[in-house]
PDB file of C-alpha atoms and ligand atoms in Angstrom:
ATOM      1  CA  MET C   1       0.008   0.051  -0.033  1.00 96.00           C
ATOM      2  CA  ILE C   2       1.234   3.440  -0.934  1.00 98.00           C
ATOM      3  CA  GLY C   3       1.117   6.043   1.832  1.00 98.00           C
ATOM      4  CA  LYS C   4       1.010   3.806   4.938  1.00 97.00           C
ATOM      5  CA  GLN C   5       4.101   5.757   6.000  1.00 98.00           C
ATOM      6  CA  ILE C   6       3.810   9.456   5.186  1.00 98.00           C
ATOM      7  CA  ILE C   7       6.582  11.865   5.697  1.00 98.00           C
ATOM      8  CA  CYS C   8       5.773  15.709   5.504  1.00 98.00           C
ATOM      9  CA  LEU C   9       8.626  18.004   5.012  1.00 98.00           C
ATOM     10  CA  ASP C  10       8.710  21.871   4.885  1.00 98.00           C
ATOM     11  CA  THR C  11      11.549  22.406   2.436  1.00 98.00           C
ATOM     12  CA  VAL C  12      13.770  19.749   0.794  1.00 98.00           C
ATOM     13  CA  SER C  13      16.163  19.861  -2.165  1.00 98.00           C
ATOM     14  CA  SER C  14      13.898  17.154  -3.963  1.00 98.00           C
ATOM     15  CA  THR C  15      11.551  14.600  -2.679  1.00 98.00           C
ATOM     16  CA  ASN C  16      13.105  12.027  -5.025  1.00 98.00           C
ATOM     17  CA  ASP C  17      16.493  12.800  -3.524  1.00 98.00           C
ATOM     18  CA  TYR C  18      15.062  12.609   0.017  1.00 98.00           C
ATOM     19  CA  ILE C  19      13.890   9.133  -0.713  1.00 98.00           C
ATOM     20  CA  LYS C  20      17.246   8.181  -2.341  1.00 98.00           C
ATOM     21  CA  ASN C  21      19.119   9.477   0.642  1.00 98.00           C
ATOM     22  CA  ASN C  22      17.103   7.587   3.217  1.00 98.00           C
ATOM     23  CA  ILE C  23      16.156   4.483   1.189  1.00 97.00           C
ATOM     24  CA  ASP C  24      17.226   1.873   3.746  1.00 96.00           C
ATOM     25  CA  THR C  25      15.168   3.367   6.571  1.00 97.00           C
ATOM     26  CA  LEU C  26      12.007   4.214   4.607  1.00 98.00           C
ATOM     27  CA  GLU C  27       9.187   1.535   4.270  1.00 98.00           C
ATOM     28  CA  ASP C  28       8.071   0.165   0.940  1.00 98.00           C
ATOM     29  CA  GLY C  29       5.272   2.509  -0.152  1.00 98.00           C
ATOM     30  CA  CYS C  30       6.501   5.455   1.736  1.00 98.00           C
ATOM     31  CA  PHE C  31       4.975   8.692   0.517  1.00 98.00           C
ATOM     32  CA  VAL C  32       7.035  11.876   0.972  1.00 98.00           C
ATOM     33  CA  ILE C  33       5.483  15.325   0.578  1.00 98.00           C
ATOM     34  CA  ALA C  34       7.288  18.759   0.664  1.00 98.00           C
ATOM     35  CA  GLN C  35       5.716  22.160   0.838  1.00 98.00           C
ATOM     36  CA  GLN C  36       8.572  23.425  -1.441  1.00 98.00           C
ATOM     37  CA  GLN C  37      11.738  22.093  -3.174  1.00 98.00           C
ATOM     38  CA  THR C  38      15.034  23.968  -3.601  1.00 98.00           C
ATOM     39  CA  CYS C  39      16.352  21.658  -6.342  1.00 98.00           C
ATOM     40  CA  GLY C  40      13.270  20.176  -7.920  1.00 98.00           C
ATOM     41  CA  ARG C  41      14.160  18.034 -10.893  1.00 97.00           C
ATOM     42  CA  GLY C  42      12.285  17.057 -13.959  1.00 96.00           C
ATOM     43  CA  ARG C  43      12.955  14.687 -16.824  1.00 91.00           C
ATOM     44  CA  HIS C  44      15.938  15.395 -19.107  1.00 87.00           C
ATOM     45  CA  ASN C  45      17.820  17.160 -16.333  1.00 88.00           C
ATOM     46  CA  ASN C  46      15.308  20.043 -16.370  1.00 93.00           C
ATOM     47  CA  SER C  47      14.642  21.756 -13.130  1.00 96.00           C
ATOM     48  CA  TRP C  48      11.153  21.788 -11.605  1.00 97.00           C
ATOM     49  CA  VAL C  49      10.490  25.126  -9.960  1.00 96.00           C
ATOM     50  CA  SER C  50       8.780  24.363  -6.791  1.00 97.00           C
ATOM     51  CA  PRO C  51       7.137  27.361  -5.039  1.00 97.00           C
ATOM     52  CA  LEU C  52       4.695  27.060  -2.084  1.00 98.00           C
ATOM     53  CA  GLY C  53       1.110  26.077  -2.949  1.00 98.00           C
ATOM     54  CA  ASN C  54       1.688  23.145  -5.352  1.00 98.00           C
ATOM     55  CA  LEU C  55       2.067  19.455  -4.705  1.00 98.00           C
ATOM     56  CA  TYR C  56       5.515  17.900  -4.657  1.00 98.00           C
ATOM     57  CA  CYS C  57       5.600  14.375  -3.609  1.00 98.00           C
ATOM     58  CA  SER C  58       7.379  11.076  -4.235  1.00 98.00           C
ATOM     59  CA  TYR C  59       6.752   7.517  -3.285  1.00 98.00           C
ATOM     60  CA  LEU C  60       9.045   4.533  -2.984  1.00 98.00           C
ATOM     61  CA  VAL C  61       8.348   1.045  -4.290  1.00 98.00           C
ATOM     62  CA  LYS C  62      10.760  -1.799  -3.224  1.00 97.00           C
ATOM     63  CA  GLY C  63      10.706  -4.914  -5.295  1.00 94.00           C
ATOM     64  CA  ASN C  64      12.532  -6.907  -7.786  1.00 94.00           C
ATOM     65  CA  TYR C  65      11.393  -5.617 -11.220  1.00 95.00           C
ATOM     66  CA  ASP C  66      12.555  -6.287 -14.690  1.00 95.00           C
ATOM     67  CA  ARG C  67      13.456  -3.151 -16.572  1.00 91.00           C
ATOM     68  CA  GLU C  68      10.999  -4.065 -19.189  1.00 90.00           C
ATOM     69  CA  ASN C  69       8.157  -3.686 -16.576  1.00 94.00           C
ATOM     70  CA  ILE C  70       9.091  -0.297 -15.188  1.00 94.00           C
ATOM     71  CA  PHE C  71       6.887   1.616 -17.737  1.00 95.00           C
ATOM     72  CA  GLU C  72       3.867   0.309 -15.833  1.00 97.00           C
ATOM     73  CA  PHE C  73       4.735   2.954 -13.192  1.00 97.00           C
ATOM     74  CA  HIS C  74       4.340   5.657 -15.831  1.00 97.00           C
ATOM     75  CA  THR C  75       0.873   4.318 -16.935  1.00 97.00           C
ATOM     76  CA  THR C  76      -0.581   3.714 -13.460  1.00 98.00           C
ATOM     77  CA  THR C  77       0.841   7.030 -12.000  1.00 98.00           C
ATOM     78  CA  SER C  78      -0.487   9.005 -15.099  1.00 98.00           C
ATOM     79  CA  ILE C  79      -3.984   7.473 -14.818  1.00 98.00           C
ATOM     80  CA  ALA C  80      -4.074   8.061 -11.085  1.00 98.00           C
ATOM     81  CA  ILE C  81      -3.446  11.786 -11.688  1.00 98.00           C
ATOM     82  CA  ILE C  82      -5.954  11.936 -14.522  1.00 98.00           C
ATOM     83  CA  LYS C  83      -8.631  10.369 -12.186  1.00 98.00           C
ATOM     84  CA  THR C  84      -7.747  12.875  -9.467  1.00 98.00           C
ATOM     85  CA  LEU C  85      -8.130  15.772 -11.923  1.00 98.00           C
ATOM     86  CA  GLU C  86     -11.477  14.386 -12.862  1.00 98.00           C
ATOM     87  CA  ARG C  87     -12.713  15.028  -9.378  1.00 95.00           C
ATOM     88  CA  PHE C  88     -12.058  18.783 -10.223  1.00 94.00           C
ATOM     89  CA  SER C  89     -14.009  18.389 -13.535  1.00 96.00           C
ATOM     90  CA  LEU C  90     -10.706  18.679 -15.452  1.00 98.00           C
ATOM     91  CA  SER C  91     -10.129  16.411 -18.293  1.00 98.00           C
ATOM     92  CA  GLY C  92      -6.430  15.479 -18.457  1.00 98.00           C
ATOM     93  CA  LEU C  93      -4.518  13.969 -21.453  1.00 98.00           C
ATOM     94  CA  ILE C  94      -1.054  12.485 -21.570  1.00 97.00           C
ATOM     95  CA  LYS C  95       1.853  13.573 -23.492  1.00 95.00           C
ATOM     96  CA  PHE C  96       4.078  10.569 -23.706  1.00 94.00           C
ATOM     97  CA  PRO C  97       5.517   9.274 -21.444  1.00 92.00           C
ATOM     98  CA  ASN C  98       3.943  10.982 -18.563  1.00 88.00           C
ATOM     99  CA  ASP C  99       3.296  14.860 -18.902  1.00 96.00           C
ATOM    100  CA  ILE C 100      -0.271  15.613 -17.880  1.00 98.00           C
ATOM    101  CA  ILE C 101      -1.955  18.134 -20.060  1.00 98.00           C
ATOM    102  CA  VAL C 102      -5.152  20.171 -19.461  1.00 98.00           C
ATOM    103  CA  ASN C 103      -6.521  22.469 -22.060  1.00 97.00           C
ATOM    104  CA  SER C 104      -3.089  22.166 -24.098  1.00 96.00           C
ATOM    105  CA  LYS C 105      -0.968  23.186 -21.115  1.00 97.00           C
ATOM    106  CA  LYS C 106       1.055  21.008 -18.704  1.00 97.00           C
ATOM    107  CA  ILE C 107      -0.395  20.721 -15.250  1.00 98.00           C
ATOM    108  CA  ALA C 108       1.592  17.793 -13.869  1.00 98.00           C
ATOM    109  CA  GLY C 109       4.882  15.968 -14.382  1.00 98.00           C
ATOM    110  CA  ILE C 110       6.180  12.694 -13.272  1.00 98.00           C
ATOM    111  CA  LEU C 111       9.886  11.669 -12.664  1.00 97.00           C
ATOM    112  CA  ILE C 112      10.611   8.002 -12.304  1.00 97.00           C
ATOM    113  CA  GLU C 113      13.964   6.971 -11.092  1.00 97.00           C
ATOM    114  CA  THR C 114      15.222   3.435 -10.446  1.00 97.00           C
ATOM    115  CA  ILE C 115      17.996   1.887  -8.394  1.00 97.00           C
ATOM    116  CA  GLY C 116      19.330  -1.475  -9.360  1.00 95.00           C
ATOM    117  CA  TYR C 117      21.464  -3.133 -11.922  1.00 85.00           C
ATOM    118  CA  GLU C 118      20.182  -6.198 -13.715  1.00 84.00           C
ATOM    119  CA  LYS C 119      16.938  -6.182 -11.626  1.00 94.00           C
ATOM    120  CA  ILE C 120      15.449  -2.961 -10.317  1.00 96.00           C
ATOM    121  CA  ASP C 121      15.422  -3.067  -6.502  1.00 97.00           C
ATOM    122  CA  TYR C 122      13.834   0.351  -5.916  1.00 98.00           C
ATOM    123  CA  VAL C 123      11.506   2.612  -7.941  1.00 98.00           C
ATOM    124  CA  ILE C 124      11.047   6.131  -6.966  1.00 98.00           C
ATOM    125  CA  ILE C 125       8.062   7.979  -8.414  1.00 98.00           C
ATOM    126  CA  GLY C 126       8.174  11.706  -8.154  1.00 98.00           C
ATOM    127  CA  ILE C 127       5.055  13.780  -8.890  1.00 98.00           C
ATOM    128  CA  GLY C 128       4.663  17.504  -9.314  1.00 98.00           C
ATOM    129  CA  ILE C 129       1.229  18.906  -9.752  1.00 98.00           C
ATOM    130  CA  ASN C 130       0.460  22.576 -10.215  1.00 98.00           C
ATOM    131  CA  LEU C 131      -2.395  23.217  -7.673  1.00 98.00           C
ATOM    132  CA  ASN C 132      -2.383  26.780  -6.637  1.00 98.00           C
ATOM    133  CA  GLN C 133       0.079  28.612  -8.818  1.00 98.00           C
ATOM    134  CA  ARG C 134      -1.368  31.563 -10.611  1.00 97.00           C
ATOM    135  CA  ASP C 135       1.629  33.055 -12.459  1.00 96.00           C
ATOM    136  CA  PHE C 136       3.835  31.050 -14.662  1.00 95.00           C
ATOM    137  CA  PHE C 137       5.729  33.998 -16.101  1.00 94.00           C
ATOM    138  CA  ASP C 138       7.546  33.031 -19.364  1.00 94.00           C
ATOM    139  CA  LEU C 139       5.941  29.509 -19.212  1.00 95.00           C
ATOM    140  CA  SER C 140       2.383  30.952 -19.201  1.00 95.00           C
ATOM    141  CA  SER C 141       1.533  29.686 -22.598  1.00 96.00           C
ATOM    142  CA  LYS C 142       2.752  26.155 -21.668  1.00 96.00           C
ATOM    143  CA  ALA C 143       1.800  25.650 -18.059  1.00 97.00           C
ATOM    144  CA  THR C 144      -1.345  25.786 -15.912  1.00 98.00           C
ATOM    145  CA  SER C 145      -2.681  24.782 -12.537  1.00 98.00           C
ATOM    146  CA  ILE C 146      -5.862  23.551 -11.129  1.00 98.00           C
ATOM    147  CA  SER C 147      -6.632  26.836  -9.550  1.00 97.00           C
ATOM    148  CA  LYS C 148      -6.161  28.613 -12.841  1.00 97.00           C
ATOM    149  CA  GLU C 149      -8.509  26.265 -14.670  1.00 98.00           C
ATOM    150  CA  VAL C 150     -11.315  26.087 -12.009  1.00 97.00           C
ATOM    151  CA  GLY C 151     -10.846  29.142  -9.947  1.00 95.00           C
ATOM    152  CA  GLY C 152     -10.416  29.179  -6.061  1.00 94.00           C
ATOM    153  CA  ASP C 153      -7.789  27.483  -4.021  1.00 97.00           C
ATOM    154  CA  VAL C 154      -7.157  23.816  -3.849  1.00 97.00           C
ATOM    155  CA  ASN C 155      -6.654  22.279  -0.430  1.00 97.00           C
ATOM    156  CA  ILE C 156      -3.529  20.265  -0.612  1.00 97.00           C
ATOM    157  CA  GLU C 157      -4.404  17.744   2.185  1.00 97.00           C
ATOM    158  CA  SER C 158      -7.663  16.694   0.572  1.00 97.00           C
ATOM    159  CA  PHE C 159      -6.036  16.606  -2.774  1.00 97.00           C
ATOM    160  CA  ILE C 160      -3.404  14.204  -1.440  1.00 98.00           C
ATOM    161  CA  ASP C 161      -6.061  11.928  -0.025  1.00 98.00           C
ATOM    162  CA  VAL C 162      -7.803  11.671  -3.443  1.00 98.00           C
ATOM    163  CA  LEU C 163      -4.495  11.071  -5.256  1.00 98.00           C
ATOM    164  CA  LEU C 164      -3.344   8.494  -2.774  1.00 98.00           C
ATOM    165  CA  ALA C 165      -6.706   6.690  -3.326  1.00 98.00           C
ATOM    166  CA  GLY C 166      -6.089   6.826  -7.091  1.00 98.00           C
ATOM    167  CA  ILE C 167      -2.596   5.547  -6.887  1.00 98.00           C
ATOM    168  CA  ASN C 168      -3.583   2.562  -4.654  1.00 98.00           C
ATOM    169  CA  ASN C 169      -6.665   1.799  -6.897  1.00 98.00           C
ATOM    170  CA  THR C 170      -5.006   1.965 -10.208  1.00 98.00           C
ATOM    171  CA  LYS C 171      -3.489  -1.483 -10.978  1.00 98.00           C
ATOM    172  CA  ALA C 172      -0.986  -2.254 -13.677  1.00 97.00           C
ATOM    173  CA  ASN C 173      -3.143  -4.188 -16.050  1.00 97.00           C
ATOM    174  CA  GLU C 174      -4.577  -4.106 -19.665  1.00 97.00           C
ATOM    175  CA  THR C 175      -7.495  -1.875 -18.671  1.00 98.00           C
ATOM    176  CA  THR C 176      -5.062   0.761 -17.181  1.00 98.00           C
ATOM    177  CA  PHE C 177      -2.986   0.556 -20.263  1.00 98.00           C
ATOM    178  CA  SER C 178      -5.848   0.992 -22.650  1.00 98.00           C
ATOM    179  CA  GLU C 179      -7.064   4.043 -20.515  1.00 98.00           C
ATOM    180  CA  TYR C 180      -3.420   5.389 -20.964  1.00 98.00           C
ATOM    181  CA  LEU C 181      -3.684   4.875 -24.738  1.00 97.00           C
ATOM    182  CA  ASN C 182      -7.051   6.570 -24.881  1.00 97.00           C
ATOM    183  CA  LYS C 183      -5.752   9.599 -23.064  1.00 98.00           C
ATOM    184  CA  SER C 184      -2.479   9.742 -25.076  1.00 97.00           C
ATOM    185  CA  ILE C 185      -2.048  12.654 -27.561  1.00 95.00           C
ATOM    186  CA  VAL C 186       1.068  11.550 -29.380  1.00 93.00           C
ATOM    187  CA  ILE C 187      -0.269   8.677 -31.587  1.00 94.00           C
ATOM    188  CA  ASN C 188      -0.132   9.733 -35.291  1.00 93.00           C
ATOM    189  CA  ARG C 189       1.898  12.796 -34.551  1.00 92.00           C
ATOM    190  CA  LYS C 190       4.950  13.720 -36.389  1.00 91.00           C
ATOM    191  CA  ILE C 191       8.355  14.100 -34.535  1.00 88.00           C
ATOM    192  CA  THR C 192      11.942  14.465 -35.543  1.00 87.00           C
ATOM    193  CA  TYR C 193      14.003  11.451 -34.648  1.00 86.00           C
ATOM    194  CA  ASN C 194      17.763  11.282 -35.588  1.00 84.00           C
ATOM    195  CA  GLY C 195      17.236  14.215 -37.858  1.00 85.00           C
ATOM    196  CA  ASN C 196      14.375  12.602 -39.861  1.00 86.00           C
ATOM    197  CA  GLU C 197      10.655  13.255 -39.632  1.00 90.00           C
ATOM    198  CA  SER C 198       8.837  10.173 -38.349  1.00 91.00           C
ATOM    199  CA  ILE C 199       5.231   9.438 -37.332  1.00 94.00           C
ATOM    200  CA  ILE C 200       4.434   7.854 -33.892  1.00 94.00           C
ATOM    201  CA  LYS C 201       2.251   4.725 -34.741  1.00 96.00           C
ATOM    202  CA  GLN C 202       2.023   3.030 -31.458  1.00 96.00           C
ATOM    203  CA  ILE C 203       2.964   2.958 -27.767  1.00 96.00           C
ATOM    204  CA  LYS C 204       3.823  -0.502 -26.505  1.00 96.00           C
ATOM    205  CA  PRO C 205       3.162  -1.704 -22.937  1.00 95.00           C
ATOM    206  CA  ASN C 206       6.798  -1.750 -22.226  1.00 94.00           C
ATOM    207  CA  GLY C 207       7.067   1.986 -23.077  1.00 94.00           C
ATOM    208  CA  LYS C 208       8.713   1.641 -26.497  1.00 95.00           C
ATOM    209  CA  LEU C 209       7.379   3.845 -29.189  1.00 94.00           C
ATOM    210  CA  VAL C 210       6.831   2.370 -32.673  1.00 96.00           C
ATOM    211  CA  LEU C 211       7.842   4.971 -35.214  1.00 94.00           C
ATOM    212  CA  GLU C 212       7.320   4.987 -39.072  1.00 95.00           C
ATOM    213  CA  ASN C 213       9.680   6.605 -41.504  1.00 92.00           C
ATOM    214  CA  SER C 214       9.411   5.935 -45.227  1.00 91.00           C
ATOM    215  CA  ASN C 215       7.041   2.978 -44.613  1.00 93.00           C
ATOM    216  CA  ILE C 216       9.557   1.259 -42.248  1.00 94.00           C
ATOM    217  CA  LEU C 217       8.457   0.607 -38.751  1.00 96.00           C
ATOM    218  CA  PHE C 218      11.063   0.708 -35.914  1.00 94.00           C
ATOM    219  CA  GLU C 219      11.122   0.947 -32.167  1.00 95.00           C
ATOM    220  CA  VAL C 220      12.701   3.417 -29.804  1.00 92.00           C
ATOM    221  CA  ASN C 221      12.809   3.509 -26.061  1.00 88.00           C
ATOM    222  CA  TYR C 222      10.990   6.270 -24.104  1.00 78.00           C
ATOM    223  CA  ASN C 223      14.357   7.483 -22.687  1.00 74.00           C
ATOM    224  CA  GLU C 224      15.813   8.152 -26.186  1.00 76.00           C
ATOM    225  CA  ILE C 225      13.399  10.841 -27.236  1.00 74.00           C
ATOM    226  CA  SER C 226      11.962  14.117 -26.213  1.00 70.00           C
ATOM    227  CA  LEU C 227       8.717  15.158 -27.611  1.00 75.00           C
ATOM    228  CA  SER C 228       9.190  18.883 -27.009  1.00 67.00           C
ATOM    229  CA  GLU C 229       7.770  19.604 -30.500  1.00 60.00           C
ATOM    230  CA  ILE C 230       4.320  18.388 -29.408  1.00 59.00           C
ATOM    231  CA  TYR C 231       2.865  21.353 -27.348  1.00 55.00           C
TER     232      TYR C 231
HETATM  233  C1  BTN G 301       8.748  16.468 -15.618  1.00 72.06           C
HETATM  234  O1  BTN G 301       7.688  16.799 -16.067  1.00 72.06           O
HETATM  235  O2  BTN G 301       9.905  16.704 -16.120  1.00 72.06           O
HETATM  236  C2  BTN G 301       8.746  15.644 -14.219  1.00 72.06           C
HETATM  237  C3  BTN G 301       8.623  16.609 -13.078  1.00 72.06           C
HETATM  238  C4  BTN G 301       8.561  15.891 -11.800  1.00 72.06           C
HETATM  239  C5  BTN G 301       8.544  16.838 -10.595  1.00 72.06           C
HETATM  240  C6  BTN G 301       8.427  16.164  -9.284  1.00 72.06           C
HETATM  241  S1  BTN G 301       8.131  17.293  -7.964  1.00 72.06           S
HETATM  242  C7  BTN G 301       8.386  16.019  -6.782  1.00 72.06           C
HETATM  243  C8  BTN G 301       9.495  15.060  -7.347  1.00 72.06           C
HETATM  244  N1  BTN G 301      10.785  15.743  -6.822  1.00 72.06           N
HETATM  245  C9  BTN G 301      11.560  16.156  -7.856  1.00 72.06           C
HETATM  246  O3  BTN G 301      12.663  16.707  -7.722  1.00 72.06           O
HETATM  247  N2  BTN G 301      10.890  15.977  -9.006  1.00 72.06           N
HETATM  248  C10 BTN G 301       9.603  15.381  -8.904  1.00 72.06           C
END
């Protein structure tokens, strides 16, 4: 169960780093929340600016996972966030692998990190969701928050309760994967891969993308590409 152990911090460099630095003493399923982060991180070494008022959290899963199965954490966490947003009457979409988009702007991001060599021993799932931020400065055409979309302030504690229920109730199975595909905005979109224009034809359950270029289909791993051209 995720969230049996909950650790609430005022300020931390990054909730993902907090878990990494304390991994031996934290329980499987431990959920760490911070009011703000000084060195919040996103995918591709981007920083995740983390002022007061939004949600910054990470949870730890201990296990013995094949690398091939790690993508299921992307699908389940994305769908759990989308179900939580639905409680606010917001309809979220997924920009592969796990940016959550509302009204064409990013509202949440997920950073999944693993520890282990042949088998994965630890998975750290970091989630940043814009709850109460009103001003996104030079990102205002690309980012939004729940309070910007629906007005009013979001109560962070109640939001966490709904999110945790969503995470615990969203299982890694075919239904969740087809929900993930249904919400995905990248299929049939054009991207540049290795300097060539390709079309994204399919997302596979292991997170590989099937691309098509000059009638040839080939697979790429989700770590190999950035879809910054889409939105
Ligand atoms: C992305 O969209 O690039 C992923 C952003 C993930 C941000 C969250 S905030 C909580 C956790 N701690 C971090 O340093 N990053 C993740």
